[in-house]
């Protein structure tokens, strides 16, 4: 019903910036909450940030102050602007959306070098 495609991952140096994008297609009019999870090798998947259509946002303590989530409803796209990146930010970042259930993207790799 909903398909999510992430982009924008890559290799950056510590202290650098990266902007992730997630484009939703399908039954996008039903989407309320969108956001980003990440999973590093050997670690649990953790919530990074989430945003609802009304504008409310949540950030994990580990990224608060360094990342910003935004949403363009007209383009059915959610963004994650990441600044002051640290090596511990290295992970696969997954976009998600909630309608009647959760939908997940394929993930985009973010690697931050020392």
PDB file of N, CA and C in Angstrom:
ATOM      1  N   UNK A   1       0.821  -1.203   0.000  1.00  0.00           N
ATOM      2  CA  UNK A   1       0.000   0.000   0.000  1.00  0.00           C
ATOM      3  C   UNK A   1       0.862   1.264   0.000  1.00  0.00           C
ATOM      4  N   UNK A   2       1.960   1.245   0.742  1.00  0.00           N
ATOM      5  CA  UNK A   2       2.897   2.353   0.792  1.00  0.00           C
ATOM      6  C   UNK A   2       4.297   1.816   0.540  1.00  0.00           C
ATOM      7  N   UNK A   3       5.019   2.487  -0.344  1.00  0.00           N
ATOM      8  CA  UNK A   3       6.404   2.147  -0.608  1.00  0.00           C
ATOM      9  C   UNK A   3       7.291   3.324  -0.233  1.00  0.00           C
ATOM     10  N   UNK A   4       8.389   3.034   0.434  1.00  0.00           N
ATOM     11  CA  UNK A   4       9.316   4.060   0.883  1.00  0.00           C
ATOM     12  C   UNK A   4      10.689   3.794   0.287  1.00  0.00           C
ATOM     13  N   UNK A   5      11.293   4.825  -0.280  1.00  0.00           N
ATOM     14  CA  UNK A   5      12.612   4.707  -0.888  1.00  0.00           C
ATOM     15  C   UNK A   5      13.523   5.767  -0.302  1.00  0.00           C
ATOM     16  N   UNK A   6      14.592   5.321   0.351  1.00  0.00           N
ATOM     17  CA  UNK A   6      15.552   6.238   0.951  1.00  0.00           C
ATOM     18  C   UNK A   6      16.687   6.547  -0.015  1.00  0.00           C
ATOM     19  N   UNK A   7      17.296   7.693   0.187  1.00  0.00           N
ATOM     20  CA  UNK A   7      18.481   8.072  -0.558  1.00  0.00           C
ATOM     21  C   UNK A   7      19.274   9.080   0.265  1.00  0.00           C
ATOM     22  N   UNK A   8      20.492   9.330  -0.147  1.00  0.00           N
ATOM     23  CA  UNK A   8      21.312  10.336   0.496  1.00  0.00           C
ATOM     24  C   UNK A   8      22.410   9.803   1.385  1.00  0.00           C
ATOM     25  N   UNK A   9      22.440   8.500   1.594  1.00  0.00           N
ATOM     26  CA  UNK A   9      23.495   7.928   2.402  1.00  0.00           C
ATOM     27  C   UNK A   9      24.829   7.977   1.686  1.00  0.00           C
ATOM     28  N   UNK A  10      25.876   7.723   2.438  1.00  0.00           N
ATOM     29  CA  UNK A  10      27.202   7.735   1.865  1.00  0.00           C
ATOM     30  C   UNK A  10      28.264   7.800   2.927  1.00  0.00           C
ATOM     31  N   UNK A  11      29.470   8.089   2.492  1.00  0.00           N
ATOM     32  CA  UNK A  11      30.629   8.177   3.370  1.00  0.00           C
ATOM     33  C   UNK A  11      30.979   9.635   3.607  1.00  0.00           C
ATOM     34  N   UNK A  12      31.052  10.021   4.867  1.00  0.00           N
ATOM     35  CA  UNK A  12      31.430  11.378   5.234  1.00  0.00           C
ATOM     36  C   UNK A  12      32.442  11.329   6.362  1.00  0.00           C
ATOM     37  N   UNK A  13      33.198  12.396   6.500  1.00  0.00           N
ATOM     38  CA  UNK A  13      34.143  12.506   7.600  1.00  0.00           C
ATOM     39  C   UNK A  13      33.450  13.018   8.849  1.00  0.00           C
ATOM     40  N   UNK A  14      33.999  12.670   9.993  1.00  0.00           N
ATOM     41  CA  UNK A  14      33.461  13.161  11.254  1.00  0.00           C
ATOM     42  C   UNK A  14      33.375  14.677  11.228  1.00  0.00           C
ATOM     43  N   UNK A  15      32.254  15.187  11.715  1.00  0.00           N
ATOM     44  CA  UNK A  15      32.018  16.617  11.690  1.00  0.00           C
ATOM     45  C   UNK A  15      31.293  17.093  10.458  1.00  0.00           C
ATOM     46  N   UNK A  16      31.148  16.226   9.482  1.00  0.00           N
ATOM     47  CA  UNK A  16      30.482  16.583   8.253  1.00  0.00           C
ATOM     48  C   UNK A  16      28.977  16.495   8.358  1.00  0.00           C
ATOM     49  N   UNK A  17      28.322  16.743   7.242  1.00  0.00           N
ATOM     50  CA  UNK A  17      26.866  16.760   7.185  1.00  0.00           C
ATOM     51  C   UNK A  17      26.365  15.848   6.085  1.00  0.00           C
ATOM     52  N   UNK A  18      25.144  15.416   6.257  1.00  0.00           N
ATOM     53  CA  UNK A  18      24.504  14.547   5.286  1.00  0.00           C
ATOM     54  C   UNK A  18      23.004  14.773   5.364  1.00  0.00           C
ATOM     55  N   UNK A  19      22.352  14.692   4.230  1.00  0.00           N
ATOM     56  CA  UNK A  19      20.904  14.851   4.169  1.00  0.00           C
ATOM     57  C   UNK A  19      20.279  13.602   3.557  1.00  0.00           C
ATOM     58  N   UNK A  20      19.468  12.932   4.345  1.00  0.00           N
ATOM     59  CA  UNK A  20      18.763  11.757   3.879  1.00  0.00           C
ATOM     60  C   UNK A  20      17.364  12.140   3.417  1.00  0.00           C
ATOM     61  N   UNK A  21      16.897  11.469   2.384  1.00  0.00           N
ATOM     62  CA  UNK A  21      15.557  11.694   1.863  1.00  0.00           C
ATOM     63  C   UNK A  21      14.811  10.379   1.806  1.00  0.00           C
ATOM     64  N   UNK A  22      13.521  10.462   1.991  1.00  0.00           N
ATOM     65  CA  UNK A  22      12.658   9.291   1.896  1.00  0.00           C
ATOM     66  C   UNK A  22      11.398   9.696   1.146  1.00  0.00           C
ATOM     67  N   UNK A  23      11.183   9.083   0.001  1.00  0.00           N
ATOM     68  CA  UNK A  23      10.026   9.382  -0.830  1.00  0.00           C
ATOM     69  C   UNK A  23       8.991   8.277  -0.673  1.00  0.00           C
ATOM     70  N   UNK A  24       7.789   8.660  -0.336  1.00  0.00           N
ATOM     71  CA  UNK A  24       6.697   7.712  -0.172  1.00  0.00           C
ATOM     72  C   UNK A  24       5.817   7.697  -1.412  1.00  0.00           C
ATOM     73  N   UNK A  25       5.363   6.523  -1.767  1.00  0.00           N
ATOM     74  CA  UNK A  25       4.442   6.380  -2.883  1.00  0.00           C
ATOM     75  C   UNK A  25       3.356   5.381  -2.495  1.00  0.00           C
ATOM     76  N   UNK A  26       2.275   5.391  -3.243  1.00  0.00           N
ATOM     77  CA  UNK A  26       1.149   4.536  -2.936  1.00  0.00           C
ATOM     78  C   UNK A  26       0.052   5.321  -2.254  1.00  0.00           C
ATOM     79  N   UNK A  27      -0.494   4.767  -1.189  1.00  0.00           N
ATOM     80  CA  UNK A  27      -1.587   5.402  -0.454  1.00  0.00           C
ATOM     81  C   UNK A  27      -1.044   6.415   0.544  1.00  0.00           C
ATOM     82  N   UNK A  28      -0.394   7.434   0.027  1.00  0.00           N
ATOM     83  CA  UNK A  28       0.305   8.387   0.884  1.00  0.00           C
ATOM     84  C   UNK A  28      -0.625   9.324   1.643  1.00  0.00           C
ATOM     85  N   UNK A  29      -1.858   9.475   1.189  1.00  0.00           N
ATOM     86  CA  UNK A  29      -2.783  10.385   1.863  1.00  0.00           C
ATOM     87  C   UNK A  29      -3.142   9.903   3.252  1.00  0.00           C
ATOM     88  N   UNK A  30      -2.926   8.642   3.526  1.00  0.00           N
ATOM     89  CA  UNK A  30      -3.257   8.083   4.829  1.00  0.00           C
ATOM     90  C   UNK A  30      -2.101   8.163   5.812  1.00  0.00           C
ATOM     91  N   UNK A  31      -0.931   8.595   5.358  1.00  0.00           N
ATOM     92  CA  UNK A  31       0.249   8.632   6.220  1.00  0.00           C
ATOM     93  C   UNK A  31       0.119   9.744   7.248  1.00  0.00           C
ATOM     94  N   UNK A  32       0.336   9.395   8.485  1.00  0.00           N
ATOM     95  CA  UNK A  32       0.356  10.367   9.567  1.00  0.00           C
ATOM     96  C   UNK A  32       1.788  10.592  10.036  1.00  0.00           C
ATOM     97  N   UNK A  33       2.376   9.569  10.625  1.00  0.00           N
ATOM     98  CA  UNK A  33       3.712   9.671  11.180  1.00  0.00           C
ATOM     99  C   UNK A  33       4.754   9.113  10.216  1.00  0.00           C
ATOM    100  N   UNK A  34       5.855   9.825  10.065  1.00  0.00           N
ATOM    101  CA  UNK A  34       7.006   9.341   9.329  1.00  0.00           C
ATOM    102  C   UNK A  34       8.246   9.589  10.171  1.00  0.00           C
ATOM    103  N   UNK A  35       9.285   8.833   9.895  1.00  0.00           N
ATOM    104  CA  UNK A  35      10.498   9.023  10.660  1.00  0.00           C
ATOM    105  C   UNK A  35      11.621   8.125  10.197  1.00  0.00           C
ATOM    106  N   UNK A  36      12.648   8.080  11.036  1.00  0.00           N
ATOM    107  CA  UNK A  36      13.858   7.346  10.719  1.00  0.00           C
ATOM    108  C   UNK A  36      14.309   6.502  11.889  1.00  0.00           C
ATOM    109  N   UNK A  37      14.643   5.266  11.608  1.00  0.00           N
ATOM    110  CA  UNK A  37      15.352   4.387  12.512  1.00  0.00           C
ATOM    111  C   UNK A  37      16.742   4.153  11.943  1.00  0.00           C
ATOM    112  N   UNK A  38      17.632   3.664  12.786  1.00  0.00           N
ATOM    113  CA  UNK A  38      18.942   3.263  12.309  1.00  0.00           C
ATOM    114  C   UNK A  38      19.382   2.010  13.044  1.00  0.00           C
ATOM    115  N   UNK A  39      20.236   1.243  12.388  1.00  0.00           N
ATOM    116  CA  UNK A  39      20.762   0.030  12.982  1.00  0.00           C
ATOM    117  C   UNK A  39      22.227  -0.119  12.606  1.00  0.00           C
ATOM    118  N   UNK A  40      23.069  -0.127  13.612  1.00  0.00           N
ATOM    119  CA  UNK A  40      24.490  -0.352  13.427  1.00  0.00           C
ATOM    120  C   UNK A  40      24.787  -1.834  13.587  1.00  0.00           C
ATOM    121  N   UNK A  41      25.876  -2.308  12.997  1.00  0.00           N
ATOM    122  CA  UNK A  41      26.217  -3.729  13.133  1.00  0.00           C
ATOM    123  C   UNK A  41      26.313  -4.153  14.587  1.00  0.00           C
ATOM    124  N   UNK A  42      25.626  -5.234  14.928  1.00  0.00           N
ATOM    125  CA  UNK A  42      25.665  -5.764  16.275  1.00  0.00           C
ATOM    126  C   UNK A  42      24.849  -5.000  17.294  1.00  0.00           C
ATOM    127  N   UNK A  43      24.089  -4.012  16.861  1.00  0.00           N
ATOM    128  CA  UNK A  43      23.297  -3.215  17.782  1.00  0.00           C
ATOM    129  C   UNK A  43      21.816  -3.300  17.443  1.00  0.00           C
ATOM    130  N   UNK A  44      20.996  -2.940  18.422  1.00  0.00           N
ATOM    131  CA  UNK A  44      19.561  -2.897  18.222  1.00  0.00           C
ATOM    132  C   UNK A  44      19.181  -1.736  17.311  1.00  0.00           C
ATOM    133  N   UNK A  45      18.110  -1.913  16.576  1.00  0.00           N
ATOM    134  CA  UNK A  45      17.578  -0.817  15.796  1.00  0.00           C
ATOM    135  C   UNK A  45      17.004   0.229  16.752  1.00  0.00           C
ATOM    136  N   UNK A  46      17.337   1.480  16.528  1.00  0.00           N
ATOM    137  CA  UNK A  46      16.889   2.544  17.402  1.00  0.00           C
ATOM    138  C   UNK A  46      16.204   3.647  16.617  1.00  0.00           C
ATOM    139  N   UNK A  47      15.235   4.263  17.252  1.00  0.00           N
ATOM    140  CA  UNK A  47      14.546   5.390  16.654  1.00  0.00           C
ATOM    141  C   UNK A  47      15.449   6.611  16.678  1.00  0.00           C
ATOM    142  N   UNK A  48      15.576   7.276  15.536  1.00  0.00           N
ATOM    143  CA  UNK A  48      16.381   8.480  15.423  1.00  0.00           C
ATOM    144  C   UNK A  48      15.508   9.720  15.554  1.00  0.00           C
ATOM    145  N   UNK A  49      14.478   9.792  14.748  1.00  0.00           N
ATOM    146  CA  UNK A  49      13.603  10.955  14.748  1.00  0.00           C
ATOM    147  C   UNK A  49      12.274  10.590  14.118  1.00  0.00           C
ATOM    148  N   UNK A  50      11.239  11.295  14.522  1.00  0.00           N
ATOM    149  CA  UNK A  50       9.925  11.075  13.946  1.00  0.00           C
ATOM    150  C   UNK A  50       9.198  12.409  13.836  1.00  0.00           C
ATOM    151  N   UNK A  51       8.290  12.490  12.894  1.00  0.00           N
ATOM    152  CA  UNK A  51       7.511  13.702  12.673  1.00  0.00           C
ATOM    153  C   UNK A  51       6.114  13.313  12.229  1.00  0.00           C
ATOM    154  N   UNK A  52       5.129  14.025  12.747  1.00  0.00           N
ATOM    155  CA  UNK A  52       3.746  13.810  12.348  1.00  0.00           C
ATOM    156  C   UNK A  52       3.326  14.942  11.423  1.00  0.00           C
ATOM    157  N   UNK A  53       2.208  14.748  10.749  1.00  0.00           N
ATOM    158  CA  UNK A  53       1.754  15.723   9.758  1.00  0.00           C
ATOM    159  C   UNK A  53       1.495  17.092  10.369  1.00  0.00           C
ATOM    160  N   UNK A  54       1.136  17.124  11.657  1.00  0.00           N
ATOM    161  CA  UNK A  54       0.899  18.386  12.328  1.00  0.00           C
ATOM    162  C   UNK A  54       2.158  19.141  12.699  1.00  0.00           C
ATOM    163  N   UNK A  55       3.308  18.502  12.580  1.00  0.00           N
ATOM    164  CA  UNK A  55       4.569  19.160  12.840  1.00  0.00           C
ATOM    165  C   UNK A  55       5.283  18.750  14.108  1.00  0.00           C
ATOM    166  N   UNK A  56       4.654  17.957  14.952  1.00  0.00           N
ATOM    167  CA  UNK A  56       5.312  17.508  16.169  1.00  0.00           C
ATOM    168  C   UNK A  56       6.488  16.607  15.826  1.00  0.00           C
ATOM    169  N   UNK A  57       7.588  16.777  16.550  1.00  0.00           N
ATOM    170  CA  UNK A  57       8.802  16.033  16.274  1.00  0.00           C
ATOM    171  C   UNK A  57       9.365  15.411  17.533  1.00  0.00           C
ATOM    172  N   UNK A  58      10.066  14.322  17.345  1.00  0.00           N
ATOM    173  CA  UNK A  58      10.763  13.649  18.429  1.00  0.00           C
ATOM    174  C   UNK A  58      12.154  13.288  17.952  1.00  0.00           C
ATOM    175  N   UNK A  59      13.134  13.461  18.829  1.00  0.00           N
ATOM    176  CA  UNK A  59      14.506  13.108  18.525  1.00  0.00           C
ATOM    177  C   UNK A  59      15.079  12.248  19.629  1.00  0.00           C
ATOM    178  N   UNK A  60      15.848  11.264  19.233  1.00  0.00           N
ATOM    179  CA  UNK A  60      16.578  10.477  20.209  1.00  0.00           C
ATOM    180  C   UNK A  60      17.632  11.347  20.879  1.00  0.00           C
ATOM    181  N   UNK A  61      17.910  11.054  22.141  1.00  0.00           N
ATOM    182  CA  UNK A  61      18.909  11.835  22.866  1.00  0.00           C
ATOM    183  C   UNK A  61      20.276  11.788  22.191  1.00  0.00           C
ATOM    184  N   UNK A  62      20.584  10.688  21.535  1.00  0.00           N
ATOM    185  CA  UNK A  62      21.885  10.522  20.921  1.00  0.00           C
ATOM    186  C   UNK A  62      22.121  11.455  19.735  1.00  0.00           C
ATOM    187  N   UNK A  63      21.045  11.974  19.149  1.00  0.00           N
ATOM    188  CA  UNK A  63      21.188  12.828  17.979  1.00  0.00           C
ATOM    189  C   UNK A  63      20.615  14.217  18.188  1.00  0.00           C
ATOM    190  N   UNK A  64      19.972  14.442  19.305  1.00  0.00           N
ATOM    191  CA  UNK A  64      19.322  15.721  19.558  1.00  0.00           C
ATOM    192  C   UNK A  64      20.324  16.865  19.471  1.00  0.00           C
ATOM    193  N   UNK A  65      19.947  17.894  18.738  1.00  0.00           N
ATOM    194  CA  UNK A  65      20.819  19.035  18.541  1.00  0.00           C
ATOM    195  C   UNK A  65      21.698  18.932  17.323  1.00  0.00           C
ATOM    196  N   UNK A  66      21.803  17.744  16.728  1.00  0.00           N
ATOM    197  CA  UNK A  66      22.650  17.543  15.561  1.00  0.00           C
ATOM    198  C   UNK A  66      21.864  17.181  14.317  1.00  0.00           C
ATOM    199  N   UNK A  67      20.641  16.759  14.496  1.00  0.00           N
ATOM    200  CA  UNK A  67      19.826  16.363  13.354  1.00  0.00           C
ATOM    201  C   UNK A  67      18.512  17.122  13.373  1.00  0.00           C
ATOM    202  N   UNK A  68      17.911  17.203  12.215  1.00  0.00           N
ATOM    203  CA  UNK A  68      16.629  17.868  12.071  1.00  0.00           C
ATOM    204  C   UNK A  68      15.787  17.101  11.064  1.00  0.00           C
ATOM    205  N   UNK A  69      14.581  16.760  11.454  1.00  0.00           N
ATOM    206  CA  UNK A  69      13.673  16.064  10.564  1.00  0.00           C
ATOM    207  C   UNK A  69      12.659  17.056  10.014  1.00  0.00           C
ATOM    208  N   UNK A  70      12.331  16.910   8.755  1.00  0.00           N
ATOM    209  CA  UNK A  70      11.349  17.771   8.123  1.00  0.00           C
ATOM    210  C   UNK A  70      10.535  16.943   7.136  1.00  0.00           C
ATOM    211  N   UNK A  71       9.425  17.513   6.716  1.00  0.00           N
ATOM    212  CA  UNK A  71       8.497  16.773   5.867  1.00  0.00           C
ATOM    213  C   UNK A  71       7.886  17.700   4.839  1.00  0.00           C
ATOM    214  N   UNK A  72       7.874  17.267   3.605  1.00  0.00           N
ATOM    215  CA  UNK A  72       7.234  17.984   2.519  1.00  0.00           C
ATOM    216  C   UNK A  72       6.065  17.127   2.059  1.00  0.00           C
ATOM    217  N   UNK A  73       4.880  17.462   2.535  1.00  0.00           N
ATOM    218  CA  UNK A  73       3.708  16.656   2.226  1.00  0.00           C
ATOM    219  C   UNK A  73       3.364  16.676   0.734  1.00  0.00           C
ATOM    220  N   UNK A  74       3.607  17.800   0.074  1.00  0.00           N
ATOM    221  CA  UNK A  74       3.311  17.900  -1.350  1.00  0.00           C
ATOM    222  C   UNK A  74       4.162  16.942  -2.164  1.00  0.00           C
ATOM    223  N   UNK A  75       5.387  16.701  -1.709  1.00  0.00           N
ATOM    224  CA  UNK A  75       6.297  15.800  -2.401  1.00  0.00           C
ATOM    225  C   UNK A  75       6.320  14.414  -1.788  1.00  0.00           C
ATOM    226  N   UNK A  76       5.512  14.216  -0.750  1.00  0.00           N
ATOM    227  CA  UNK A  76       5.473  12.934  -0.046  1.00  0.00           C
ATOM    228  C   UNK A  76       6.869  12.495   0.376  1.00  0.00           C
ATOM    229  N   UNK A  77       7.609  13.433   0.917  1.00  0.00           N
ATOM    230  CA  UNK A  77       9.008  13.195   1.238  1.00  0.00           C
ATOM    231  C   UNK A  77       9.317  13.651   2.655  1.00  0.00           C
ATOM    232  N   UNK A  78      10.093  12.853   3.350  1.00  0.00           N
ATOM    233  CA  UNK A  78      10.602  13.231   4.651  1.00  0.00           C
ATOM    234  C   UNK A  78      12.120  13.286   4.562  1.00  0.00           C
ATOM    235  N   UNK A  79      12.715  14.247   5.251  1.00  0.00           N
ATOM    236  CA  UNK A  79      14.147  14.463   5.203  1.00  0.00           C
ATOM    237  C   UNK A  79      14.740  14.332   6.596  1.00  0.00           C
ATOM    238  N   UNK A  80      15.989  13.950   6.629  1.00  0.00           N
ATOM    239  CA  UNK A  80      16.747  13.958   7.865  1.00  0.00           C
ATOM    240  C   UNK A  80      18.067  14.659   7.590  1.00  0.00           C
ATOM    241  N   UNK A  81      18.181  15.889   8.066  1.00  0.00           N
ATOM    242  CA  UNK A  81      19.418  16.644   7.944  1.00  0.00           C
ATOM    243  C   UNK A  81      20.295  16.324   9.133  1.00  0.00           C
ATOM    244  N   UNK A  82      21.481  15.816   8.883  1.00  0.00           N
ATOM    245  CA  UNK A  82      22.396  15.412   9.935  1.00  0.00           C
ATOM    246  C   UNK A  82      23.663  16.241   9.850  1.00  0.00           C
ATOM    247  N   UNK A  83      23.991  16.888  10.950  1.00  0.00           N
ATOM    248  CA  UNK A  83      25.179  17.718  11.044  1.00  0.00           C
ATOM    249  C   UNK A  83      26.072  17.217  12.171  1.00  0.00           C
ATOM    250  N   UNK A  84      27.303  17.677  12.162  1.00  0.00           N
ATOM    251  CA  UNK A  84      28.271  17.291  13.193  1.00  0.00           C
ATOM    252  C   UNK A  84      28.287  15.786  13.396  1.00  0.00           C
ATOM    253  N   UNK A  85      28.379  15.069  12.304  1.00  0.00           N
ATOM    254  CA  UNK A  85      28.299  13.619  12.357  1.00  0.00           C
ATOM    255  C   UNK A  85      29.481  13.017  13.102  1.00  0.00           C
ATOM    256  N   UNK A  86      29.194  11.948  13.806  1.00  0.00           N
ATOM    257  CA  UNK A  86      30.185  11.223  14.586  1.00  0.00           C
ATOM    258  C   UNK A  86      30.310   9.803  14.066  1.00  0.00           C
ATOM    259  N   UNK A  87      31.459   9.161  14.300  1.00  0.00           N
ATOM    260  CA  UNK A  87      31.598   7.764  13.871  1.00  0.00           C
ATOM    261  C   UNK A  87      30.498   6.859  14.416  1.00  0.00           C
ATOM    262  N   UNK A  88      30.008   7.147  15.606  1.00  0.00           N
ATOM    263  CA  UNK A  88      28.941   6.330  16.175  1.00  0.00           C
ATOM    264  C   UNK A  88      27.606   6.504  15.469  1.00  0.00           C
ATOM    265  N   UNK A  89      27.517   7.458  14.556  1.00  0.00           N
ATOM    266  CA  UNK A  89      26.322   7.603  13.730  1.00  0.00           C
ATOM    267  C   UNK A  89      26.308   6.619  12.573  1.00  0.00           C
ATOM    268  N   UNK A  90      27.401   5.912  12.373  1.00  0.00           N
ATOM    269  CA  UNK A  90      27.483   4.935  11.300  1.00  0.00           C
ATOM    270  C   UNK A  90      26.431   3.850  11.489  1.00  0.00           C
ATOM    271  N   UNK A  91      25.595   3.670  10.494  1.00  0.00           N
ATOM    272  CA  UNK A  91      24.504   2.702  10.576  1.00  0.00           C
ATOM    273  C   UNK A  91      23.764   2.681   9.253  1.00  0.00           C
ATOM    274  N   UNK A  92      22.892   1.706   9.116  1.00  0.00           N
ATOM    275  CA  UNK A  92      21.915   1.732   8.043  1.00  0.00           C
ATOM    276  C   UNK A  92      20.700   2.481   8.560  1.00  0.00           C
ATOM    277  N   UNK A  93      20.290   3.483   7.833  1.00  0.00           N
ATOM    278  CA  UNK A  93      19.162   4.306   8.232  1.00  0.00           C
ATOM    279  C   UNK A  93      17.920   3.893   7.454  1.00  0.00           C
ATOM    280  N   UNK A  94      16.850   3.620   8.183  1.00  0.00           N
ATOM    281  CA  UNK A  94      15.606   3.146   7.602  1.00  0.00           C
ATOM    282  C   UNK A  94      14.502   4.174   7.779  1.00  0.00           C
ATOM    283  N   UNK A  95      13.837   4.475   6.708  1.00  0.00           N
ATOM    284  CA  UNK A  95      12.663   5.328   6.754  1.00  0.00           C
ATOM    285  C   UNK A  95      11.439   4.489   7.105  1.00  0.00           C
ATOM    286  N   UNK A  96      10.523   5.067   7.858  1.00  0.00           N
ATOM    287  CA  UNK A  96       9.282   4.365   8.161  1.00  0.00           C
ATOM    288  C   UNK A  96       8.105   5.326   8.088  1.00  0.00           C
ATOM    289  N   UNK A  97       6.937   4.759   7.904  1.00  0.00           N
ATOM    290  CA  UNK A  97       5.706   5.526   7.861  1.00  0.00           C
ATOM    291  C   UNK A  97       4.593   4.711   8.488  1.00  0.00           C
ATOM    292  N   UNK A  98       3.697   5.402   9.169  1.00  0.00           N
ATOM    293  CA  UNK A  98       2.539   4.750   9.778  1.00  0.00           C
ATOM    294  C   UNK A  98       1.265   5.156   9.061  1.00  0.00           C
ATOM    295  N   UNK A  99       0.483   4.198   8.662  1.00  0.00           N
ATOM    296  CA  UNK A  99      -0.881   4.425   8.189  1.00  0.00           C
ATOM    297  C   UNK A  99      -1.786   3.562   9.057  1.00  0.00           C
ATOM    298  N   UNK A 100      -2.229   2.438   8.536  1.00  0.00           N
ATOM    299  CA  UNK A 100      -2.920   1.446   9.335  1.00  0.00           C
ATOM    300  C   UNK A 100      -1.932   0.465   9.965  1.00  0.00           C
ATOM    301  N   UNK A 101      -0.715   0.491   9.480  1.00  0.00           N
ATOM    302  CA  UNK A 101       0.367  -0.297  10.011  1.00  0.00           C
ATOM    303  C   UNK A 101       1.671   0.394   9.638  1.00  0.00           C
ATOM    304  N   UNK A 102       2.770  -0.190  10.065  1.00  0.00           N
ATOM    305  CA  UNK A 102       4.072   0.401   9.775  1.00  0.00           C
ATOM    306  C   UNK A 102       4.602  -0.077   8.428  1.00  0.00           C
ATOM    307  N   UNK A 103       5.200   0.836   7.684  1.00  0.00           N
ATOM    308  CA  UNK A 103       5.887   0.534   6.443  1.00  0.00           C
ATOM    309  C   UNK A 103       7.341   0.938   6.575  1.00  0.00           C
ATOM    310  N   UNK A 104       8.210   0.198   5.915  1.00  0.00           N
ATOM    311  CA  UNK A 104       9.643   0.410   6.024  1.00  0.00           C
ATOM    312  C   UNK A 104      10.305   0.523   4.667  1.00  0.00           C
ATOM    313  N   UNK A 105      11.302   1.379   4.580  1.00  0.00           N
ATOM    314  CA  UNK A 105      12.121   1.456   3.391  1.00  0.00           C
ATOM    315  C   UNK A 105      13.211   0.407   3.413  1.00  0.00           C
ATOM    316  N   UNK A 106      14.014   0.381   2.359  1.00  0.00           N
ATOM    317  CA  UNK A 106      15.072  -0.612   2.228  1.00  0.00           C
ATOM    318  C   UNK A 106      16.323  -0.254   3.016  1.00  0.00           C
ATOM    319  N   UNK A 107      16.465   0.995   3.379  1.00  0.00           N
ATOM    320  CA  UNK A 107      17.612   1.443   4.139  1.00  0.00           C
ATOM    321  C   UNK A 107      18.666   2.091   3.269  1.00  0.00           C
ATOM    322  N   UNK A 108      19.397   3.018   3.845  1.00  0.00           N
ATOM    323  CA  UNK A 108      20.517   3.657   3.180  1.00  0.00           C
ATOM    324  C   UNK A 108      21.690   3.716   4.151  1.00  0.00           C
ATOM    325  N   UNK A 109      22.862   3.338   3.672  1.00  0.00           N
ATOM    326  CA  UNK A 109      24.043   3.236   4.521  1.00  0.00           C
ATOM    327  C   UNK A 109      24.669   4.602   4.750  1.00  0.00           C
ATOM    328  N   UNK A 110      24.901   4.908   6.008  1.00  0.00           N
ATOM    329  CA  UNK A 110      25.639   6.101   6.397  1.00  0.00           C
ATOM    330  C   UNK A 110      26.899   5.655   7.116  1.00  0.00           C
ATOM    331  N   UNK A 111      28.046   6.071   6.610  1.00  0.00           N
ATOM    332  CA  UNK A 111      29.320   5.734   7.221  1.00  0.00           C
ATOM    333  C   UNK A 111      30.071   7.019   7.537  1.00  0.00           C
ATOM    334  N   UNK A 112      30.451   7.178   8.786  1.00  0.00           N
ATOM    335  CA  UNK A 112      31.168   8.359   9.237  1.00  0.00           C
ATOM    336  C   UNK A 112      32.571   7.930   9.646  1.00  0.00           C
ATOM    337  N   UNK A 113      33.562   8.441   8.961  1.00  0.00           N
ATOM    338  CA  UNK A 113      34.943   8.088   9.245  1.00  0.00           C
ATOM    339  C   UNK A 113      35.543   9.031  10.276  1.00  0.00           C
ATOM    340  N   UNK A 114      36.537   8.533  11.003  1.00  0.00           N
ATOM    341  CA  UNK A 114      37.198   9.330  12.030  1.00  0.00           C
ATOM    342  C   UNK A 114      38.086  10.388  11.412  1.00  0.00           C
TER     343      UNK A 114
END
